[in-house]
Coordinates of C-alpha atoms in Angstrom, one line a residue:
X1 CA 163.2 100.6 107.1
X2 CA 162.0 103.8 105.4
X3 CA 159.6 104.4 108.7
X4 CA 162.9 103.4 110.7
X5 CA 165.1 105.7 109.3
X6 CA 162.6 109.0 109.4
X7 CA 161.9 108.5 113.1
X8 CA 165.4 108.0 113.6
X9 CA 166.4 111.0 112.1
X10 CA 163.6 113.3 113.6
X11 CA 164.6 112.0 116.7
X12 CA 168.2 112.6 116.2
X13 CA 167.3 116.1 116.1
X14 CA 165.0 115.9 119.2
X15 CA 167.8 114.6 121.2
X16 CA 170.1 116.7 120.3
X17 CA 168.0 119.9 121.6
X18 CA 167.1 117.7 124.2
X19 CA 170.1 117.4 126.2
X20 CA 171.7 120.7 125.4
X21 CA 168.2 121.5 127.5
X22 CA 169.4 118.9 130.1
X23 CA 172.8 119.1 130.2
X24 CA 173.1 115.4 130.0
X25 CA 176.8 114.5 127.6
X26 CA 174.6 110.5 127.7
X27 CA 172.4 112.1 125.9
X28 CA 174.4 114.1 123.6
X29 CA 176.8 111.4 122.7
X30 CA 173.5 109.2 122.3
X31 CA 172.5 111.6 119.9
X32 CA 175.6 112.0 117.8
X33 CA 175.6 108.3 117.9
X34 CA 172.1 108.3 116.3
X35 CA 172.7 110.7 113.8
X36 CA 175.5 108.1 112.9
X37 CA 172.6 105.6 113.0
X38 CA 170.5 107.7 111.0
X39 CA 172.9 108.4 108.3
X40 CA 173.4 104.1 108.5
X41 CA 169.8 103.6 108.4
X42 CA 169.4 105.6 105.4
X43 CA 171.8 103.9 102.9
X44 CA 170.4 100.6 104.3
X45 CA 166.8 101.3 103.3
X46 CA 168.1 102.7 100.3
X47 CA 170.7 99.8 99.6
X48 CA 167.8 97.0 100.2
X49 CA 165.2 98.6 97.9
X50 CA 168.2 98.2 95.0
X51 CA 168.5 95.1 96.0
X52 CA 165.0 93.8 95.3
X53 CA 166.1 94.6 91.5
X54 CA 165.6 91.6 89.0
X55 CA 168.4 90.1 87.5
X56 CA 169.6 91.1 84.3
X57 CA 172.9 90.6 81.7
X58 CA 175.2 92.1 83.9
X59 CA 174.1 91.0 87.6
X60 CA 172.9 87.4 86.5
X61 CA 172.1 86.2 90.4
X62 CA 170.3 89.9 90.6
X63 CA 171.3 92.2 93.1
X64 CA 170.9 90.3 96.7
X65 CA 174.5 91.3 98.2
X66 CA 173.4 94.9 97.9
X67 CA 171.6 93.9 101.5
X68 CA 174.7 92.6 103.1
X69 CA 176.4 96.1 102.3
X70 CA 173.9 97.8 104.0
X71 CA 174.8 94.9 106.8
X72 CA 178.5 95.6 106.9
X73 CA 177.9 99.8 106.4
X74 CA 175.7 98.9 110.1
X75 CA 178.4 97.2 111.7
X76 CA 180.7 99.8 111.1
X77 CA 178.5 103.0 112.2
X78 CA 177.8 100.4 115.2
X79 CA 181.4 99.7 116.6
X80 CA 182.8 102.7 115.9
X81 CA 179.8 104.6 117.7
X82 CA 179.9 102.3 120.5
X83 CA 183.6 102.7 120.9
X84 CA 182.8 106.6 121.2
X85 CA 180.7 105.8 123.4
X86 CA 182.4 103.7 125.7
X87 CA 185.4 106.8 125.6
X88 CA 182.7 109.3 126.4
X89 CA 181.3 107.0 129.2
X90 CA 184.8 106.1 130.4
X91 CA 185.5 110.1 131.2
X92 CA 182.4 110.0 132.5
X93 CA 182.9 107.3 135.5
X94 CA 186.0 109.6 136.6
X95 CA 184.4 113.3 136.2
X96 CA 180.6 112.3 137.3
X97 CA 178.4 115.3 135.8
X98 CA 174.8 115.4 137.6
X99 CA 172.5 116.5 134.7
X100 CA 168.7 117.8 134.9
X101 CA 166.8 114.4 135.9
X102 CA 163.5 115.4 135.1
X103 CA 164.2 116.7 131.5
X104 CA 165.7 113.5 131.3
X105 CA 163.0 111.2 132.2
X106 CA 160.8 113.1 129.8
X107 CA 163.1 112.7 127.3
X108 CA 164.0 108.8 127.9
X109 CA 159.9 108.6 127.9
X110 CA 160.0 109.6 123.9
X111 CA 163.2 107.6 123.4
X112 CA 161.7 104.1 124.1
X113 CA 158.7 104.7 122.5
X114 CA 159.9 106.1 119.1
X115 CA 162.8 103.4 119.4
X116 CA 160.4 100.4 120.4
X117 CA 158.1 101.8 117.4
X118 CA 161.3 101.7 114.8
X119 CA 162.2 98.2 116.3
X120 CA 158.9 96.6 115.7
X121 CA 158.6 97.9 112.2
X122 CA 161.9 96.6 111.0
X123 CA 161.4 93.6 112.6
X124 CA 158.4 92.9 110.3
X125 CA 160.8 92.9 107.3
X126 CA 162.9 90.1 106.0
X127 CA 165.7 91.1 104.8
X128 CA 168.6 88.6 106.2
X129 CA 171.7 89.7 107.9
X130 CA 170.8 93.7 107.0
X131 CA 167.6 93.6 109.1
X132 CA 169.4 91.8 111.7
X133 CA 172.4 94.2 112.2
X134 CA 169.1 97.0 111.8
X135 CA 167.5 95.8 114.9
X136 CA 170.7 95.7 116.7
X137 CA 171.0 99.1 115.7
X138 CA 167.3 100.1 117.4
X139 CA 167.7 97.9 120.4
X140 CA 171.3 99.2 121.3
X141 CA 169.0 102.4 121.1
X142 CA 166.0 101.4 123.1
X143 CA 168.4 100.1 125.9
X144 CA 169.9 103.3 126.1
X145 CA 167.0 104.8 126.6
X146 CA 165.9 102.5 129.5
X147 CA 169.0 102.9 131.1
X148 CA 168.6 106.8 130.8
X149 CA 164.9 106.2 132.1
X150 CA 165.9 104.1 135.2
X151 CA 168.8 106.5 136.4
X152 CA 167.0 109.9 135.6
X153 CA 164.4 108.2 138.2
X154 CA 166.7 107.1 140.6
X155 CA 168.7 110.6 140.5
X156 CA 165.2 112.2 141.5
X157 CA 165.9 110.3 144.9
X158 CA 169.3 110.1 145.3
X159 CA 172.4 111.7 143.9
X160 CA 174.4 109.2 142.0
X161 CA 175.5 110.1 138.7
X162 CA 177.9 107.5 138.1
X163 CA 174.9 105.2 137.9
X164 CA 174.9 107.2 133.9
X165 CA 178.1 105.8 132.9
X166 CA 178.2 102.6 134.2
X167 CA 174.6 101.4 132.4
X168 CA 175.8 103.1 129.1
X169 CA 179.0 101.0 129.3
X170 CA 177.2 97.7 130.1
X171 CA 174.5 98.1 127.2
X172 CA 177.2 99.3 125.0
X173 CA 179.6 95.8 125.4
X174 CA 176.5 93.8 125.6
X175 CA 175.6 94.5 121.8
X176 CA 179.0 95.4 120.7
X177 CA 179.2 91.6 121.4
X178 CA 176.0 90.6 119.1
X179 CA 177.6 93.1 116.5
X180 CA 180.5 91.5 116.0
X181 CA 178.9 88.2 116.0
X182 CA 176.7 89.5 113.1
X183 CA 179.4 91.1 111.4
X184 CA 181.3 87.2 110.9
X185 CA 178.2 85.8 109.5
X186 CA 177.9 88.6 107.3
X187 CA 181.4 88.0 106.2
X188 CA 181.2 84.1 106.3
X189 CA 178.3 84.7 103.5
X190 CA 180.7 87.3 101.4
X191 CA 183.3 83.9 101.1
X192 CA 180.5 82.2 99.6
X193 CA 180.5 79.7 102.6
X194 CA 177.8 76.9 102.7
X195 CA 174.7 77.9 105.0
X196 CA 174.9 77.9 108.8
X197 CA 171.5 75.7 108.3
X198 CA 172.8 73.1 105.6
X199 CA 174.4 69.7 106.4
X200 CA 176.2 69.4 103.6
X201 CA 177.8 66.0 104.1
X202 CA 174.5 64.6 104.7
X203 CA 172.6 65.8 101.6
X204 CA 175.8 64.4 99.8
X205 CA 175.2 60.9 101.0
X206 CA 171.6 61.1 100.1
X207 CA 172.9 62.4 96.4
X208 CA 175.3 59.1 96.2
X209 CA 172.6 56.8 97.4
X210 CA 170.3 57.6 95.1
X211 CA 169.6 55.0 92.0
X212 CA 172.0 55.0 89.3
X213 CA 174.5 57.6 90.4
X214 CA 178.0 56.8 90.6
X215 CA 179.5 59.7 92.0
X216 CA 179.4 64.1 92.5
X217 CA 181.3 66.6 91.9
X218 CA 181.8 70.1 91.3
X219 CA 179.3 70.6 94.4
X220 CA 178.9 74.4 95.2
X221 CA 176.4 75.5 97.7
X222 CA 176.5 79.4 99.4
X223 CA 174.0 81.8 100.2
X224 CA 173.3 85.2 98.5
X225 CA 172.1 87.0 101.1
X226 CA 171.6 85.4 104.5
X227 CA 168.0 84.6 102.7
X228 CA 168.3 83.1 99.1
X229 CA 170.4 80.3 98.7
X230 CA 172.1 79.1 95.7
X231 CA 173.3 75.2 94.5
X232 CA 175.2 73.7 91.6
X233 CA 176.5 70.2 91.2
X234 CA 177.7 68.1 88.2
X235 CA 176.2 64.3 88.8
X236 CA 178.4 61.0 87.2
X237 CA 175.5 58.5 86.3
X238 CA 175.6 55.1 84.6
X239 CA 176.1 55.5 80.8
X240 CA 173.0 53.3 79.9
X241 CA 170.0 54.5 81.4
X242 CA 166.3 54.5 80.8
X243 CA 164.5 57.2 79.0
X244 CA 163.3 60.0 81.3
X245 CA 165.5 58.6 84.0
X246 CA 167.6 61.4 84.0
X247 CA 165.0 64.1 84.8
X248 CA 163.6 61.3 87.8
X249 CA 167.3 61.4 89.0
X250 CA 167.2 65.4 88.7
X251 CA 163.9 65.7 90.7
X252 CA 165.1 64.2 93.2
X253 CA 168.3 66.2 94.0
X254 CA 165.7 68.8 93.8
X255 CA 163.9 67.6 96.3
X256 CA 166.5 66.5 98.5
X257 CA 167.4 69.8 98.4
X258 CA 163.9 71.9 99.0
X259 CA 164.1 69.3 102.0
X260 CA 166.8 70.8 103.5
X261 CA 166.4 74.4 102.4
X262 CA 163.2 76.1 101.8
X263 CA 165.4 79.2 100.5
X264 CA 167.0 78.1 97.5
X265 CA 166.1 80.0 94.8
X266 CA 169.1 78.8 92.1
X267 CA 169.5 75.0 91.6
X268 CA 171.9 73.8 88.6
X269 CA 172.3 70.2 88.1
X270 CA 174.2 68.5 85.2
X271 CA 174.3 64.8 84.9
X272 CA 177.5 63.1 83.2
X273 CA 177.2 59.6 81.8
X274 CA 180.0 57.2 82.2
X275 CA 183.5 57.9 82.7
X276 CA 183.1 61.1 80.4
X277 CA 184.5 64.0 81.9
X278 CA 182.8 67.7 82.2

């Protein structure tokens, strides 16, 4: 992320000279879009190295949900930066402004290969929903940059500046779409919801058909972070049981669950005997 965001920035800057140089408003607006990015990138890198913090009186599960503000901060920078834009591109498709193609093609050159760069290093982390809405952040990027690529060659042959507009409005809706889509998941995880990955009501019939349990309750399951999963659940067994059957009946839940979900970090399991009550 910290590699991410300096390239981003000093590229920000790049751009900006870049298509006062050109004359090309796709590539200003690109640019005041990636200084939004850049500003975005920064708290995320900065909000995901807090969150690696161990957990302590105050923050008992640690700090985890640090990441998914960096994820929602993203989303944010990303749809209202897209919505600019789409206005920008919008004005564009009825007042068509031919800019310098070659300057541009230089310049879309340097985009895709400092964007592909930042891509490929944030890929390489994992760091749940915050990397994910990250690499929507570079790729919205490196298709820009294509886009300006293709139609500053094109323009060297033909005379078509609409082509500008229209790709920056097609890129733009195409990860608008996966930004959004991020954005629930991000805030189906805030609610504490069970993970996307979990079948919950078949780990519960595995729970109930284990040896001496009677019945479950109190069963909480959510994730933290998109990553680290968390699991409580209070167990009724019978009221006369062997010794050390308990912890057998406690391994297994365990189990059952590291089955089903290599990420769960916090498992809490108390057994009730009987008809006794919590």
């Amino acid at each position: 992320m910290g590699v991410a965001f300096f390239l981003n920035l000093s590229f920000t800057i790049i751009e900006i000279i870049g298509g006062i140089l050109t004359g090309s408003i796709a590539i200003i607006s690109d640019a005041i879009h990636d200084l939004g990015d850049s500003i975005s990138l920064g708290m995320s890198w900065y909000l995901e190295r807090k969150a690696s913090r161990k957990p302590n009186d105050k923050y008992t599960f640690g700090y985890k949900r640090l990441s998914l503000m960096g994820s929602l901060l993203n989303a944010a920078v990303l749809i209202f930066g897209s919505l600019y834009v789409l206005i920008e591109a919008g004005k564009r498709l009825f007042e068509p402004v031919s800019p310098n193609s070659q300057g541009m093609f230089w310049l879309a050159i340097l985009g895709i290969a400092i964007n592909g760069y930042a891509a490929y290093r944030v890929k390489k982390g994992e760091s749940g929903m915050n990397q994910k809405m990250l690499s929507w952040h570079l790729l919205e990027d490196l298709l820009g940059w294509i886009a300006v690529l293709v139609v500053s060659i094109i323009m060297q042959f033909k005379e078509i500046p609409i082509l500008d507009p229209i790709l920056s409005i097609g890129i733009t809706l195409f990860v608008l779409y996966h930004v959004i889509k991020n954005l629930k998941k991000t805030l189906i995880i805030l609610m504490d919801a069970v993970p996307q990955e979990v079948n919950l009501k078949d780990m519960k019939d595995q729970f109930l058909n284990l040896e001496y349990v009677m019945g479950i309750h109190n069963l909480h399951y959510w994730s933290l972070d998109g990553k680290a999963s968390a699991f409580s659940i209070h167990l009724v067994v019978q009221e006369k049981l062997e010794n050390g059957q308990e912890e057998i009946i406690r391994n297994k839940i365990r189990q059952i669950l590291k089955n089903n979900d290599e990420n769960i970090d916090f498992i809490s399991i108390q057994v009730e005997r009987g008809k006794k009550t919590c």
